[in-house]
Amino acid sequence: MLDVLTRFANGVSWCASQLASVAAAVLTVAMVYEVAARYVFDAPTAWAFDIAYMANGAVFLLGVAYVLREDAHIRIDVLRNRLPVRFNRGVQGIAYLLILAPFFGMLSWIAVSHTWRAWVLHEVETVSPWAPLMWPFYLCIALGLIALTLQLAVGGLQAFRGLDSAARKDH
């Protein structure tokens, strides 16, 4: 059962990371276009700032679950390396499954609610002259948080099962 959950969470994380890659490409193209429009043609766009913060937020939140899956996040290993492996796995299992997964699950629920509300109300960015619809950005936030919650829950279960990060990637 854990193998099925792991494959599912890993697949969701991979899909979210691919969306993050698309958002990074959009961010790059938009910023290059904005620089050219502003400095070459003296015609800045009304949408560059909005695209920048939305795409940057999407890259971060859609990519974080994949980073956790690959065990590539930043961690301070000074204390961790001096403690027994079994103790570290227990701490990781408790932190991931009992603290972080419920917290990010709650944030996911809130993000999904905000996304739905923005969709229904056709919410737009009110401080922007471009006034883009907000639900696509909120959807990226919600999907990223859901992927992170799944990855945290599976990572916690795997830590309790005794799998290290290299073994978790294989599932």
XYZ file of N, CA and C in Angstrom:
513
model
N 0.818 -1.199 0.000
C 0.000 0.000 0.000
C 0.864 1.266 0.000
N 1.926 1.236 0.810
C 2.811 2.398 0.862
C 3.484 2.627 -0.483
N 3.803 1.553 -1.185
C 4.418 1.699 -2.510
C 3.476 2.407 -3.484
N 2.192 2.081 -3.415
C 1.205 2.730 -4.287
C 1.094 4.212 -3.941
N 1.019 4.518 -2.642
C 0.949 5.919 -2.211
C 2.206 6.684 -2.615
N 3.350 6.021 -2.496
C 4.614 6.663 -2.862
C 4.655 6.968 -4.350
N 4.273 6.004 -5.167
C 4.255 6.243 -6.613
C 3.284 7.362 -6.978
N 2.137 7.383 -6.315
C 1.159 8.439 -6.580
C 1.717 9.810 -6.190
N 2.254 9.919 -4.979
C 2.813 11.200 -4.515
C 3.981 11.629 -5.387
N 4.835 10.681 -5.752
C 5.966 11.007 -6.633
C 5.486 11.475 -8.004
N 4.438 10.843 -8.514
C 3.880 11.262 -9.800
C 3.277 12.655 -9.740
N 2.557 12.940 -8.663
C 1.983 14.277 -8.487
C 3.100 15.309 -8.378
N 4.145 14.984 -7.617
C 5.282 15.902 -7.472
C 5.972 16.135 -8.808
N 6.124 15.077 -9.591
C 6.760 15.222 -10.901
C 5.913 16.108 -11.810
N 4.595 15.873 -11.831
C 3.710 16.703 -12.667
C 3.769 18.164 -12.232
N 3.759 18.403 -10.929
C 3.855 19.777 -10.430
C 5.180 20.404 -10.836
N 6.253 19.612 -10.808
C 7.561 20.158 -11.206
C 7.591 20.507 -12.692
N 6.858 19.759 -13.500
C 6.790 20.087 -14.925
C 6.020 21.390 -15.145
N 4.973 21.595 -14.368
C 4.261 22.875 -14.423
C 5.164 24.012 -13.956
N 6.004 23.734 -12.955
C 6.966 24.742 -12.493
C 7.944 25.091 -13.605
N 8.343 24.097 -14.376
C 9.239 24.355 -15.508
C 8.580 25.258 -16.544
N 7.307 25.019 -16.802
C 6.571 25.875 -17.738
C 6.485 27.299 -17.183
N 6.200 27.418 -15.889
C 6.124 28.748 -15.273
C 7.473 29.460 -15.341
N 8.564 28.717 -15.173
C 9.902 29.320 -15.282
C 10.157 29.813 -16.700
N 9.719 29.050 -17.682
C 9.879 29.480 -19.074
C 9.046 30.727 -19.356
N 7.818 30.749 -18.854
C 6.959 31.931 -19.021
C 7.608 33.145 -18.367
N 8.131 32.953 -17.165
C 8.807 34.045 -16.456
C 9.988 34.575 -17.258
N 10.791 33.683 -17.788
C 11.972 34.082 -18.560
C 11.582 34.859 -19.812
N 10.652 34.311 -20.572
C 10.223 34.978 -21.809
C 9.597 36.338 -21.493
N 8.759 36.385 -20.476
C 8.091 37.643 -20.128
C 9.090 38.708 -19.694
N 10.105 38.313 -18.926
C 11.076 39.300 -18.451
C 11.992 39.775 -19.577
N 12.372 38.880 -20.467
C 13.179 39.299 -21.623
C 12.372 40.258 -22.493
N 11.107 39.932 -22.722
C 10.240 40.809 -23.510
C 10.088 42.168 -22.830
N 9.878 42.160 -21.515
C 9.707 43.418 -20.782
C 10.954 44.286 -20.865
N 12.121 43.691 -20.700
C 13.368 44.462 -20.787
C 13.515 45.067 -22.180
N 13.245 44.275 -23.207
C 13.340 44.799 -24.574
C 12.302 45.895 -24.809
N 11.082 45.662 -24.370
C 10.030 46.658 -24.572
C 10.358 47.958 -23.840
N 10.877 47.837 -22.637
C 11.150 49.015 -21.820
C 12.364 49.793 -22.317
N 13.458 49.092 -22.576
C 14.716 49.791 -22.850
C 15.037 49.963 -24.331
N 14.500 49.120 -25.169
C 14.763 49.258 -26.600
C 13.674 50.101 -27.262
N 12.416 49.819 -26.915
C 11.297 50.492 -27.574
C 10.639 51.571 -26.710
N 11.131 51.744 -25.483
C 10.573 52.733 -24.551
C 9.054 52.567 -24.404
N 8.628 51.304 -24.305
C 7.198 50.992 -24.184
C 7.004 49.860 -23.179
N 7.137 50.162 -21.878
C 6.984 49.097 -20.881
C 5.569 48.510 -20.895
N 5.481 47.265 -20.472
C 4.186 46.582 -20.465
C 3.457 46.843 -19.149
N 2.166 46.667 -19.171
C 1.355 46.813 -17.962
C 1.297 45.513 -17.165
N 1.759 44.425 -17.751
C 1.572 43.112 -17.144
C 2.848 42.471 -16.611
N 3.996 43.060 -16.817
C 5.261 42.407 -16.458
C 5.366 42.113 -14.965
N 5.006 43.065 -14.129
C 5.106 42.842 -12.688
C 4.206 41.694 -12.255
N 2.979 41.666 -12.762
C 2.036 40.611 -12.388
C 2.525 39.235 -12.829
N 3.006 39.150 -14.054
C 3.549 37.879 -14.544
C 4.746 37.467 -13.696
N 5.582 38.425 -13.330
C 6.788 38.109 -12.562
C 6.441 37.512 -11.205
N 5.559 38.159 -10.445
C 5.284 37.614 -9.112
C 4.459 36.337 -9.181
N 3.559 36.238 -10.144
C 2.751 35.021 -10.254
C 3.589 33.831 -10.719
N 4.402 34.035 -11.733
C 5.233 32.935 -12.238
C 6.289 32.538 -11.215
N 6.872 33.514 -10.527
C 7.874 33.206 -9.511
C 7.254 32.408 -8.362
N 6.083 32.822 -7.910
C 5.387 32.066 -6.872
C 5.022 30.666 -7.331
N 4.596 30.553 -8.582
C 4.245 29.243 -9.134
C 5.468 28.336 -9.212
N 6.597 28.878 -9.657
C 7.829 28.077 -9.741
C 8.178 27.526 -8.366
N 8.153 28.382 -7.371
C 8.529 27.957 -6.022
C 7.569 26.906 -5.479
N 6.279 27.202 -5.496
C 5.323 26.292 -4.869
C 5.099 25.008 -5.656
N 5.155 25.078 -6.968
C 4.981 23.857 -7.751
C 6.231 22.978 -7.720
N 7.379 23.556 -7.432
C 8.614 22.788 -7.413
C 9.012 22.222 -6.070
N 8.429 22.724 -4.990
C 8.905 22.358 -3.656
C 8.667 20.877 -3.330
N 7.581 20.290 -3.786
C 7.326 18.871 -3.507
C 8.352 17.986 -4.203
N 8.719 18.344 -5.421
C 9.731 17.571 -6.145
C 11.089 17.691 -5.460
N 11.395 18.864 -4.970
C 12.651 19.059 -4.236
C 12.663 18.167 -2.995
N 11.547 18.088 -2.287
C 11.453 17.209 -1.122
C 11.586 15.748 -1.541
N 10.939 15.376 -2.615
C 11.028 14.001 -3.132
C 12.473 13.614 -3.420
N 13.218 14.528 -4.023
C 14.610 14.267 -4.387
C 15.582 14.491 -3.228
N 15.056 14.853 -2.068
C 15.875 15.119 -0.880
C 16.927 16.186 -1.184
N 16.527 17.209 -1.921
C 17.447 18.264 -2.353
C 17.236 19.565 -1.594
N 16.396 19.539 -0.578
C 16.168 20.752 0.189
C 17.356 21.037 1.109
N 17.428 22.255 1.570
C 18.537 22.669 2.431
C 18.249 22.194 3.851
N 19.258 21.583 4.451
C 19.104 21.071 5.808
C 20.434 21.265 6.522
N 20.363 21.544 7.798
C 21.577 21.700 8.593
C 21.920 20.329 9.166
N 23.007 19.750 8.683
C 23.358 18.376 9.029
C 24.326 18.248 10.199
N 24.743 19.350 10.786
C 25.737 19.283 11.855
C 25.246 18.396 12.988
N 24.061 18.642 13.487
C 23.513 17.843 14.580
C 22.972 16.514 14.064
N 22.313 16.548 12.945
C 21.677 15.353 12.389
C 22.681 14.230 12.130
N 23.855 14.568 11.639
C 24.865 13.553 11.332
C 25.467 12.918 12.580
N 25.319 13.552 13.718
C 25.885 13.016 14.962
C 24.904 12.130 15.725
N 23.667 12.111 15.290
C 22.649 11.335 15.984
C 22.415 10.006 15.270
N 21.904 9.013 15.994
C 21.638 7.709 15.368
C 20.614 7.823 14.228
N 20.803 6.993 13.216
C 19.932 7.007 12.036
C 18.484 6.755 12.432
N 18.270 5.802 13.311
C 16.899 5.471 13.717
C 16.219 6.659 14.407
N 16.967 7.376 15.228
C 16.432 8.562 15.891
C 16.072 9.629 14.858
N 16.971 9.847 13.896
C 16.713 10.831 12.838
C 15.466 10.484 12.039
N 15.303 9.207 11.730
C 14.106 8.790 10.987
C 12.843 9.027 11.809
N 12.922 8.766 13.098
C 11.774 9.021 13.972
C 11.412 10.494 14.022
N 12.428 11.334 14.168
C 12.190 12.781 14.179
C 11.602 13.226 12.844
N 12.163 12.719 11.750
C 11.653 13.079 10.425
C 10.218 12.596 10.250
N 9.940 11.377 10.677
C 8.581 10.846 10.564
C 7.580 11.677 11.347
N 7.939 12.027 12.572
C 7.052 12.860 13.392
C 6.873 14.237 12.762
N 7.984 14.845 12.354
C 7.911 16.193 11.772
C 7.091 16.196 10.490
N 7.366 15.258 9.601
C 6.675 15.234 8.310
C 5.208 14.843 8.454
N 4.958 13.726 9.132
C 3.616 13.146 9.139
C 2.683 13.797 10.152
N 3.199 14.138 11.318
C 2.323 14.616 12.386
C 2.298 16.129 12.546
N 3.294 16.820 12.013
C 3.331 18.281 12.157
C 3.159 18.967 10.804
N 4.076 18.707 9.876
C 4.084 19.450 8.614
C 2.955 19.051 7.664
N 2.693 17.751 7.510
C 1.626 17.331 6.588
C 0.262 17.885 7.012
N -0.120 17.819 8.297
C -1.403 18.439 8.671
C -1.417 19.957 8.457
N -0.302 20.616 8.755
C -0.226 22.064 8.566
C -0.387 22.433 7.092
N 0.380 21.771 6.233
C 0.280 22.074 4.806
C -1.026 21.552 4.207
N -1.600 20.517 4.805
C -2.927 20.076 4.388
C -3.971 21.152 4.653
N -3.863 21.802 5.816
C -4.774 22.899 6.136
C -4.566 24.067 5.162
N -3.302 24.395 4.883
C -3.024 25.454 3.912
C -3.553 25.078 2.527
N -3.456 23.799 2.169
C -3.987 23.335 0.881
C -5.490 23.554 0.810
N -6.174 23.204 1.876
C -7.625 23.384 1.934
C -7.992 24.860 1.754
N -7.278 25.731 2.445
C -7.522 27.174 2.326
C -7.240 27.637 0.900
N -6.150 27.154 0.319
C -5.790 27.558 -1.048
C -6.831 27.091 -2.061
N -7.330 25.873 -1.895
C -8.382 25.377 -2.791
C -9.639 26.234 -2.639
N -9.982 26.597 -1.412
C -11.149 27.459 -1.173
C -10.980 28.820 -1.837
N -9.788 29.399 -1.711
C -9.514 30.691 -2.351
C -9.584 30.565 -3.874
N -9.058 29.473 -4.389
C -9.089 29.257 -5.837
C -10.528 29.164 -6.333
N -11.326 28.383 -5.635
C -12.722 28.218 -6.036
C -13.471 29.545 -5.977
N -13.261 30.286 -4.894
C -13.921 31.587 -4.751
C -13.503 32.537 -5.878
N -12.210 32.557 -6.190
C -11.714 33.422 -7.267
C -12.305 33.007 -8.615
N -12.478 31.714 -8.821
C -13.071 31.209 -10.063
C -14.536 31.649 -10.172
N -15.276 31.442 -9.103
C -16.709 31.755 -9.107
C -16.947 33.258 -9.250
N -16.153 34.051 -8.545
C -16.356 35.505 -8.539
C -15.594 36.229 -9.645
N -14.834 35.484 -10.437
C -13.998 36.095 -11.487
C -13.097 37.178 -10.897
N -12.476 36.838 -9.775
C -11.625 37.788 -9.054
C -10.439 38.217 -9.917
N -10.154 39.502 -9.885
C -9.003 40.050 -10.594
C -8.082 40.734 -9.592
N -6.837 40.933 -10.004
C -5.867 41.669 -9.191
C -6.284 43.135 -9.209
N -6.648 43.663 -8.059
C -7.235 45.006 -8.013
C -6.202 46.127 -8.003
N -4.966 45.836 -7.664
C -3.954 46.901 -7.622
C -3.134 46.967 -8.903
N -3.492 46.177 -9.866
C -2.745 46.116 -11.115
C -3.502 46.827 -12.231
N -2.795 47.593 -13.056
C -3.475 48.194 -14.210
C -3.916 47.141 -15.235
N -3.255 45.990 -15.233
C -3.604 44.911 -16.149
C -4.833 44.148 -15.663
N -4.983 44.025 -14.342
C -6.106 43.339 -13.690
C -6.300 41.904 -14.179
N -5.279 41.039 -14.020
C -5.436 39.648 -14.463
C -6.360 38.869 -13.532
N -6.960 37.823 -14.073
C -7.726 36.901 -13.241
C -6.782 36.247 -12.236
N -7.258 36.045 -11.019
C -6.399 35.511 -9.967
C -6.466 33.998 -9.824
N -7.525 33.363 -10.326
C -7.662 31.931 -10.079
C -6.526 31.090 -10.656
N -5.913 31.419 -11.805
C -4.801 30.572 -12.250
C -3.615 30.595 -11.275
N -3.331 31.766 -10.730
C -2.256 31.872 -9.749
C -2.619 31.112 -8.479
N -3.843 31.294 -7.998
C -4.286 30.568 -6.813
C -4.280 29.057 -7.055
N -4.602 28.638 -8.267
C -4.579 27.213 -8.593
C -3.158 26.657 -8.494
N -2.190 27.413 -8.963
C -0.789 26.980 -8.832
C -0.404 26.837 -7.367
N -0.838 27.781 -6.548
C -0.564 27.702 -5.110
C -1.203 26.445 -4.534
N -2.471 26.218 -4.851
C -3.186 25.061 -4.312
C -2.550 23.748 -4.759
N -2.230 23.626 -6.047
C -1.616 22.390 -6.545
C -0.255 22.145 -5.905
N 0.535 23.186 -5.766
C 1.841 23.041 -5.128
C 1.722 22.607 -3.678
N 0.777 23.190 -2.952
C 0.589 22.821 -1.547
C 0.047 21.403 -1.408
N -0.850 21.007 -2.298
C -1.366 19.631 -2.264
C -0.239 18.640 -2.541
N 0.577 18.916 -3.544
C 1.704 18.028 -3.862
C 2.668 17.945 -2.688
N 2.945 19.078 -2.048
C 3.842 19.075 -0.892
C 3.240 18.280 0.261
N 1.953 18.439 0.510
C 1.291 17.693 1.582
C 1.392 16.192 1.340
N 1.117 15.766 0.113
C 1.231 14.340 -0.219
C 2.656 13.838 -0.020
N 3.629 14.612 -0.481
C 5.021 14.190 -0.379
C 5.465 14.134 1.078
N 5.007 15.082 1.899
C 5.332 15.063 3.328
C 4.719 13.843 4.012
N 3.465 13.544 3.709
C 2.806 12.396 4.331
C 3.515 11.095 3.964
N 3.821 10.927 2.694
C 4.520 9.714 2.251
C 5.927 9.666 2.839
N 6.616 10.796 2.849
C 7.961 10.836 3.432
C 7.957 10.474 4.906
N 6.937 10.928 5.635
C 6.821 10.572 7.045
C 6.568 9.090 7.238
N 5.668 8.527 6.446
C 5.400 7.086 6.527
C 6.644 6.276 6.183
N 7.372 6.720 5.173
C 8.586 6.007 4.781
C 9.664 6.112 5.850
N 9.747 7.247 6.508
C 10.729 7.393 7.587
C 10.401 6.427 8.720
N 9.122 6.312 9.068
C 8.729 5.363 10.106
C 8.979 3.925 9.667
N 8.871 3.675 8.374
C 9.119 2.335 7.835
C 10.613 2.010 7.801
N 11.444 3.034 7.890
C 12.884 2.812 7.921
C 13.573 3.000 6.598
N 12.890 3.597 5.628
C 13.511 3.835 4.329
C 14.296 5.135 4.370
N 15.500 5.111 3.825
C 16.260 6.354 3.715
C 15.888 7.057 2.421
N 16.432 8.250 2.215
C 16.019 9.061 1.064
C 16.354 8.396 -0.263
N 17.453 7.671 -0.361
C 17.811 7.006 -1.621
C 16.790 5.921 -1.966
N 16.341 5.177 -0.958
C 15.351 4.130 -1.196
C 13.993 4.723 -1.548
N 13.676 5.886 -0.974
C 12.380 6.513 -1.249
C 12.270 6.954 -2.699
N 13.372 7.356 -3.313
C 13.338 7.813 -4.706
C 13.024 6.670 -5.661
N 13.384 5.453 -5.268
C 13.190 4.311 -6.153
C 11.736 3.875 -6.247
N 10.917 4.281 -5.330
C 9.521 3.821 -5.327
C 8.670 4.653 -6.232
